[in-house]
């Protein structure tokens, strides 16, 4: 018989490998869009997202203007004075600026030697730790695989090797996927 149960299971598993990633990606996109659209409750689908994107762009424009920039800086100084709020605000702001700000932090992928024959990939987030009295250490962020979290380690400079010819986004994808994503060499 041409179709044995093992072949049917193999076909099913191959189909699963194709359908599940596409299905989950579409589901997560729809879930995210529905959440974002629901922040501004307007009965027209998609209009809440458009209004939110327009508002964010307008605030970014105002924050860049010479005239209104001091106002935004003054508001930020007030936020810094509120005890618990300033910790949350600065942490979120620093994380956001690491990805989209002028001072992107995850742009230097590295390999860190942990022991003989064992290394780990991460990103330099601080190259100068002299303020801590640690001139020989650098701060390395190690993202977790299959998770949007990670650990920060301070490691000796001699254990850090900067990766050349690969993009930071490819390294992040490689680490988060547990090493199963392909790495593309950049020229």
mmCIF file of C-alpha atoms in Angstrom:
data_model
loop_
_atom_site.group_PDB
_atom_site.id
_atom_site.type_symbol
_atom_site.label_atom_id
_atom_site.label_comp_id
_atom_site.label_asym_id
_atom_site.label_seq_id
_atom_site.Cartn_x
_atom_site.Cartn_y
_atom_site.Cartn_z
ATOM 1 C CA UNK A 1 0.000 0.000 0.000
ATOM 2 C CA UNK A 2 1.408 3.379 -1.079
ATOM 3 C CA UNK A 3 0.057 5.394 1.865
ATOM 4 C CA UNK A 4 1.078 3.886 5.138
ATOM 5 C CA UNK A 5 0.267 5.469 8.450
ATOM 6 C CA UNK A 6 3.914 6.642 8.805
ATOM 7 C CA UNK A 7 3.681 8.544 5.518
ATOM 8 C CA UNK A 8 0.389 10.125 6.583
ATOM 9 C CA UNK A 9 1.960 11.225 9.879
ATOM 10 C CA UNK A 10 4.979 12.607 7.982
ATOM 11 C CA UNK A 11 2.686 14.592 5.668
ATOM 12 C CA UNK A 12 0.738 15.846 8.674
ATOM 13 C CA UNK A 13 3.913 16.987 10.470
ATOM 14 C CA UNK A 14 5.190 18.748 7.325
ATOM 15 C CA UNK A 15 1.842 20.481 6.992
ATOM 16 C CA UNK A 16 2.022 21.441 10.657
ATOM 17 C CA UNK A 17 5.463 22.992 10.113
ATOM 18 C CA UNK A 18 3.982 25.135 7.360
ATOM 19 C CA UNK A 19 0.544 25.984 8.754
ATOM 20 C CA UNK A 20 1.333 26.698 12.444
ATOM 21 C CA UNK A 21 3.949 29.468 11.926
ATOM 22 C CA UNK A 22 1.775 31.202 9.315
ATOM 23 C CA UNK A 23 -1.372 30.789 11.393
ATOM 24 C CA UNK A 24 0.228 32.026 14.610
ATOM 25 C CA UNK A 25 1.852 34.967 12.824
ATOM 26 C CA UNK A 26 -1.477 36.024 11.311
ATOM 27 C CA UNK A 27 -3.233 35.478 14.647
ATOM 28 C CA UNK A 28 -0.686 37.585 16.563
ATOM 29 C CA UNK A 29 -0.869 40.371 13.971
ATOM 30 C CA UNK A 30 -4.671 40.429 14.141
ATOM 31 C CA UNK A 31 -4.599 40.272 17.959
ATOM 32 C CA UNK A 32 -2.127 43.176 18.104
ATOM 33 C CA UNK A 33 -4.067 45.256 15.585
ATOM 34 C CA UNK A 34 -7.345 44.628 17.417
ATOM 35 C CA UNK A 35 -5.719 45.613 20.721
ATOM 36 C CA UNK A 36 -4.226 48.798 19.256
ATOM 37 C CA UNK A 37 -7.463 49.660 17.475
ATOM 38 C CA UNK A 38 -9.386 49.140 20.722
ATOM 39 C CA UNK A 39 -7.311 51.682 22.645
ATOM 40 C CA UNK A 40 -9.299 54.441 20.963
ATOM 41 C CA UNK A 41 -12.842 53.006 20.839
ATOM 42 C CA UNK A 42 -14.164 54.157 17.475
ATOM 43 C CA UNK A 43 -16.712 51.956 15.669
ATOM 44 C CA UNK A 44 -14.821 52.185 12.329
ATOM 45 C CA UNK A 45 -12.243 49.326 12.183
ATOM 46 C CA UNK A 46 -8.705 50.602 11.748
ATOM 47 C CA UNK A 47 -9.515 54.255 12.426
ATOM 48 C CA UNK A 48 -8.237 54.018 16.015
ATOM 49 C CA UNK A 49 -4.821 52.883 14.759
ATOM 50 C CA UNK A 50 -4.711 55.647 12.151
ATOM 51 C CA UNK A 51 -5.592 58.269 14.769
ATOM 52 C CA UNK A 52 -3.000 56.867 17.177
ATOM 53 C CA UNK A 53 -0.232 56.808 14.538
ATOM 54 C CA UNK A 54 -1.120 60.351 13.480
ATOM 55 C CA UNK A 55 -1.073 61.538 17.101
ATOM 56 C CA UNK A 56 2.288 59.880 17.825
ATOM 57 C CA UNK A 57 3.791 61.367 14.661
ATOM 58 C CA UNK A 58 2.428 64.803 15.572
ATOM 59 C CA UNK A 59 3.877 64.585 19.102
ATOM 60 C CA UNK A 60 7.231 63.547 17.593
ATOM 61 C CA UNK A 61 7.056 66.543 15.284
ATOM 62 C CA UNK A 62 6.279 68.887 18.191
ATOM 63 C CA UNK A 63 9.084 67.378 20.301
ATOM 64 C CA UNK A 64 11.512 68.132 17.463
ATOM 65 C CA UNK A 65 10.566 71.769 17.020
ATOM 66 C CA UNK A 66 12.881 74.409 18.418
ATOM 67 C CA UNK A 67 9.971 76.250 20.046
ATOM 68 C CA UNK A 68 8.216 73.312 21.779
ATOM 69 C CA UNK A 69 11.252 71.139 22.613
ATOM 70 C CA UNK A 70 11.924 72.977 25.945
ATOM 71 C CA UNK A 71 8.314 72.266 26.995
ATOM 72 C CA UNK A 72 8.805 68.527 26.454
ATOM 73 C CA UNK A 73 12.112 68.642 28.332
ATOM 74 C CA UNK A 74 10.431 70.447 31.232
ATOM 75 C CA UNK A 75 7.670 67.801 31.397
ATOM 76 C CA UNK A 76 10.335 65.102 31.404
ATOM 77 C CA UNK A 77 12.190 66.804 34.283
ATOM 78 C CA UNK A 78 8.920 66.784 36.288
ATOM 79 C CA UNK A 79 8.512 63.065 35.610
ATOM 80 C CA UNK A 80 12.072 62.469 36.846
ATOM 81 C CA UNK A 81 11.141 64.043 40.202
ATOM 82 C CA UNK A 82 8.253 61.621 40.915
ATOM 83 C CA UNK A 83 9.781 58.776 42.971
ATOM 84 C CA UNK A 84 8.434 55.494 41.549
ATOM 85 C CA UNK A 85 7.265 56.889 38.232
ATOM 86 C CA UNK A 86 10.759 58.041 37.237
ATOM 87 C CA UNK A 87 12.146 54.486 37.491
ATOM 88 C CA UNK A 88 9.402 53.063 35.275
ATOM 89 C CA UNK A 89 9.555 55.985 32.833
ATOM 90 C CA UNK A 90 13.341 55.995 32.417
ATOM 91 C CA UNK A 91 13.483 52.206 32.067
ATOM 92 C CA UNK A 92 10.847 52.221 29.325
ATOM 93 C CA UNK A 93 12.408 55.233 27.621
ATOM 94 C CA UNK A 94 15.892 53.690 27.667
ATOM 95 C CA UNK A 95 14.548 50.409 26.279
ATOM 96 C CA UNK A 96 12.657 52.213 23.515
ATOM 97 C CA UNK A 97 15.670 54.354 22.626
ATOM 98 C CA UNK A 98 17.820 51.211 22.460
ATOM 99 C CA UNK A 99 15.717 50.104 19.495
ATOM 100 C CA UNK A 100 14.491 53.308 17.815
ATOM 101 C CA UNK A 101 16.353 56.237 19.326
ATOM 102 C CA UNK A 102 19.425 58.129 18.237
ATOM 103 C CA UNK A 103 21.568 55.980 20.536
ATOM 104 C CA UNK A 104 20.642 52.475 19.396
ATOM 105 C CA UNK A 105 22.156 49.933 21.779
ATOM 106 C CA UNK A 106 21.692 46.564 20.091
ATOM 107 C CA UNK A 107 23.932 47.337 17.130
ATOM 108 C CA UNK A 108 27.163 45.632 18.244
ATOM 109 C CA UNK A 109 26.744 41.855 18.291
ATOM 110 C CA UNK A 110 29.467 39.966 20.154
ATOM 111 C CA UNK A 111 30.607 36.490 21.136
ATOM 112 C CA UNK A 112 31.598 36.183 24.792
ATOM 113 C CA UNK A 113 33.884 33.392 25.928
ATOM 114 C CA UNK A 114 32.289 31.894 29.048
ATOM 115 C CA UNK A 115 34.729 29.044 29.526
ATOM 116 C CA UNK A 116 37.050 26.925 27.433
ATOM 117 C CA UNK A 117 34.998 25.651 24.521
ATOM 118 C CA UNK A 118 31.815 27.549 25.484
ATOM 119 C CA UNK A 119 30.696 30.963 24.248
ATOM 120 C CA UNK A 120 27.500 32.973 24.146
ATOM 121 C CA UNK A 121 26.214 35.615 21.730
ATOM 122 C CA UNK A 122 24.896 38.968 22.903
ATOM 123 C CA UNK A 123 25.111 42.720 22.381
ATOM 124 C CA UNK A 124 27.340 45.394 23.934
ATOM 125 C CA UNK A 125 25.079 47.896 25.682
ATOM 126 C CA UNK A 126 27.724 49.888 27.572
ATOM 127 C CA UNK A 127 31.362 50.011 26.519
ATOM 128 C CA UNK A 128 32.528 52.311 29.320
ATOM 129 C CA UNK A 129 31.816 51.291 32.926
ATOM 130 C CA UNK A 130 34.372 53.620 34.509
ATOM 131 C CA UNK A 131 31.552 55.291 36.464
ATOM 132 C CA UNK A 132 31.295 51.977 38.378
ATOM 133 C CA UNK A 133 35.073 51.827 38.793
ATOM 134 C CA UNK A 134 35.163 48.889 36.381
ATOM 135 C CA UNK A 135 37.389 50.054 33.520
ATOM 136 C CA UNK A 136 38.093 46.515 32.325
ATOM 137 C CA UNK A 137 34.438 45.433 32.100
ATOM 138 C CA UNK A 138 31.788 46.007 29.441
ATOM 139 C CA UNK A 139 28.030 45.469 29.738
ATOM 140 C CA UNK A 140 26.699 42.695 27.513
ATOM 141 C CA UNK A 141 22.992 41.930 27.055
ATOM 142 C CA UNK A 142 22.145 38.294 26.401
ATOM 143 C CA UNK A 143 18.607 37.856 25.026
ATOM 144 C CA UNK A 144 16.821 34.632 25.932
ATOM 145 C CA UNK A 145 15.804 32.193 23.244
ATOM 146 C CA UNK A 146 12.062 31.974 22.507
ATOM 147 C CA UNK A 147 11.376 34.758 24.957
ATOM 148 C CA UNK A 148 11.463 38.537 24.992
ATOM 149 C CA UNK A 149 13.667 38.862 28.022
ATOM 150 C CA UNK A 150 17.342 38.519 28.761
ATOM 151 C CA UNK A 151 20.192 38.998 31.202
ATOM 152 C CA UNK A 152 22.834 41.674 31.517
ATOM 153 C CA UNK A 153 26.371 40.584 32.393
ATOM 154 C CA UNK A 154 29.511 42.590 33.042
ATOM 155 C CA UNK A 155 32.371 40.703 31.428
ATOM 156 C CA UNK A 156 36.089 41.281 30.930
ATOM 157 C CA UNK A 157 36.922 42.971 27.632
ATOM 158 C CA UNK A 158 39.334 40.217 26.650
ATOM 159 C CA UNK A 159 36.464 37.715 26.658
ATOM 160 C CA UNK A 160 34.463 39.774 24.141
ATOM 161 C CA UNK A 161 34.854 39.482 20.391
ATOM 162 C CA UNK A 162 32.779 41.771 18.145
ATOM 163 C CA UNK A 163 31.090 39.916 15.297
ATOM 164 C CA UNK A 164 31.821 41.286 11.844
ATOM 165 C CA UNK A 165 29.848 40.873 8.602
ATOM 166 C CA UNK A 166 26.510 40.043 10.259
ATOM 167 C CA UNK A 167 23.638 42.390 11.007
ATOM 168 C CA UNK A 168 22.399 43.007 14.534
ATOM 169 C CA UNK A 169 18.850 42.066 13.550
ATOM 170 C CA UNK A 170 20.035 38.706 12.206
ATOM 171 C CA UNK A 171 21.926 38.023 15.440
ATOM 172 C CA UNK A 172 18.878 38.956 17.544
ATOM 173 C CA UNK A 173 16.675 36.689 15.410
ATOM 174 C CA UNK A 174 19.269 33.904 15.687
ATOM 175 C CA UNK A 175 19.431 34.166 19.501
ATOM 176 C CA UNK A 176 15.671 34.506 20.048
ATOM 177 C CA UNK A 177 15.006 31.523 17.780
ATOM 178 C CA UNK A 178 17.357 29.382 19.846
ATOM 179 C CA UNK A 179 19.890 29.271 17.032
ATOM 180 C CA UNK A 180 17.601 27.751 14.419
ATOM 181 C CA UNK A 181 17.286 30.858 12.200
ATOM 182 C CA UNK A 182 19.815 31.206 9.410
ATOM 183 C CA UNK A 183 22.490 33.866 9.586
ATOM 184 C CA UNK A 184 23.126 35.924 6.448
ATOM 185 C CA UNK A 185 26.537 37.418 5.811
ATOM 186 C CA UNK A 186 26.426 41.157 5.148
ATOM 187 C CA UNK A 187 28.884 42.751 2.776
#
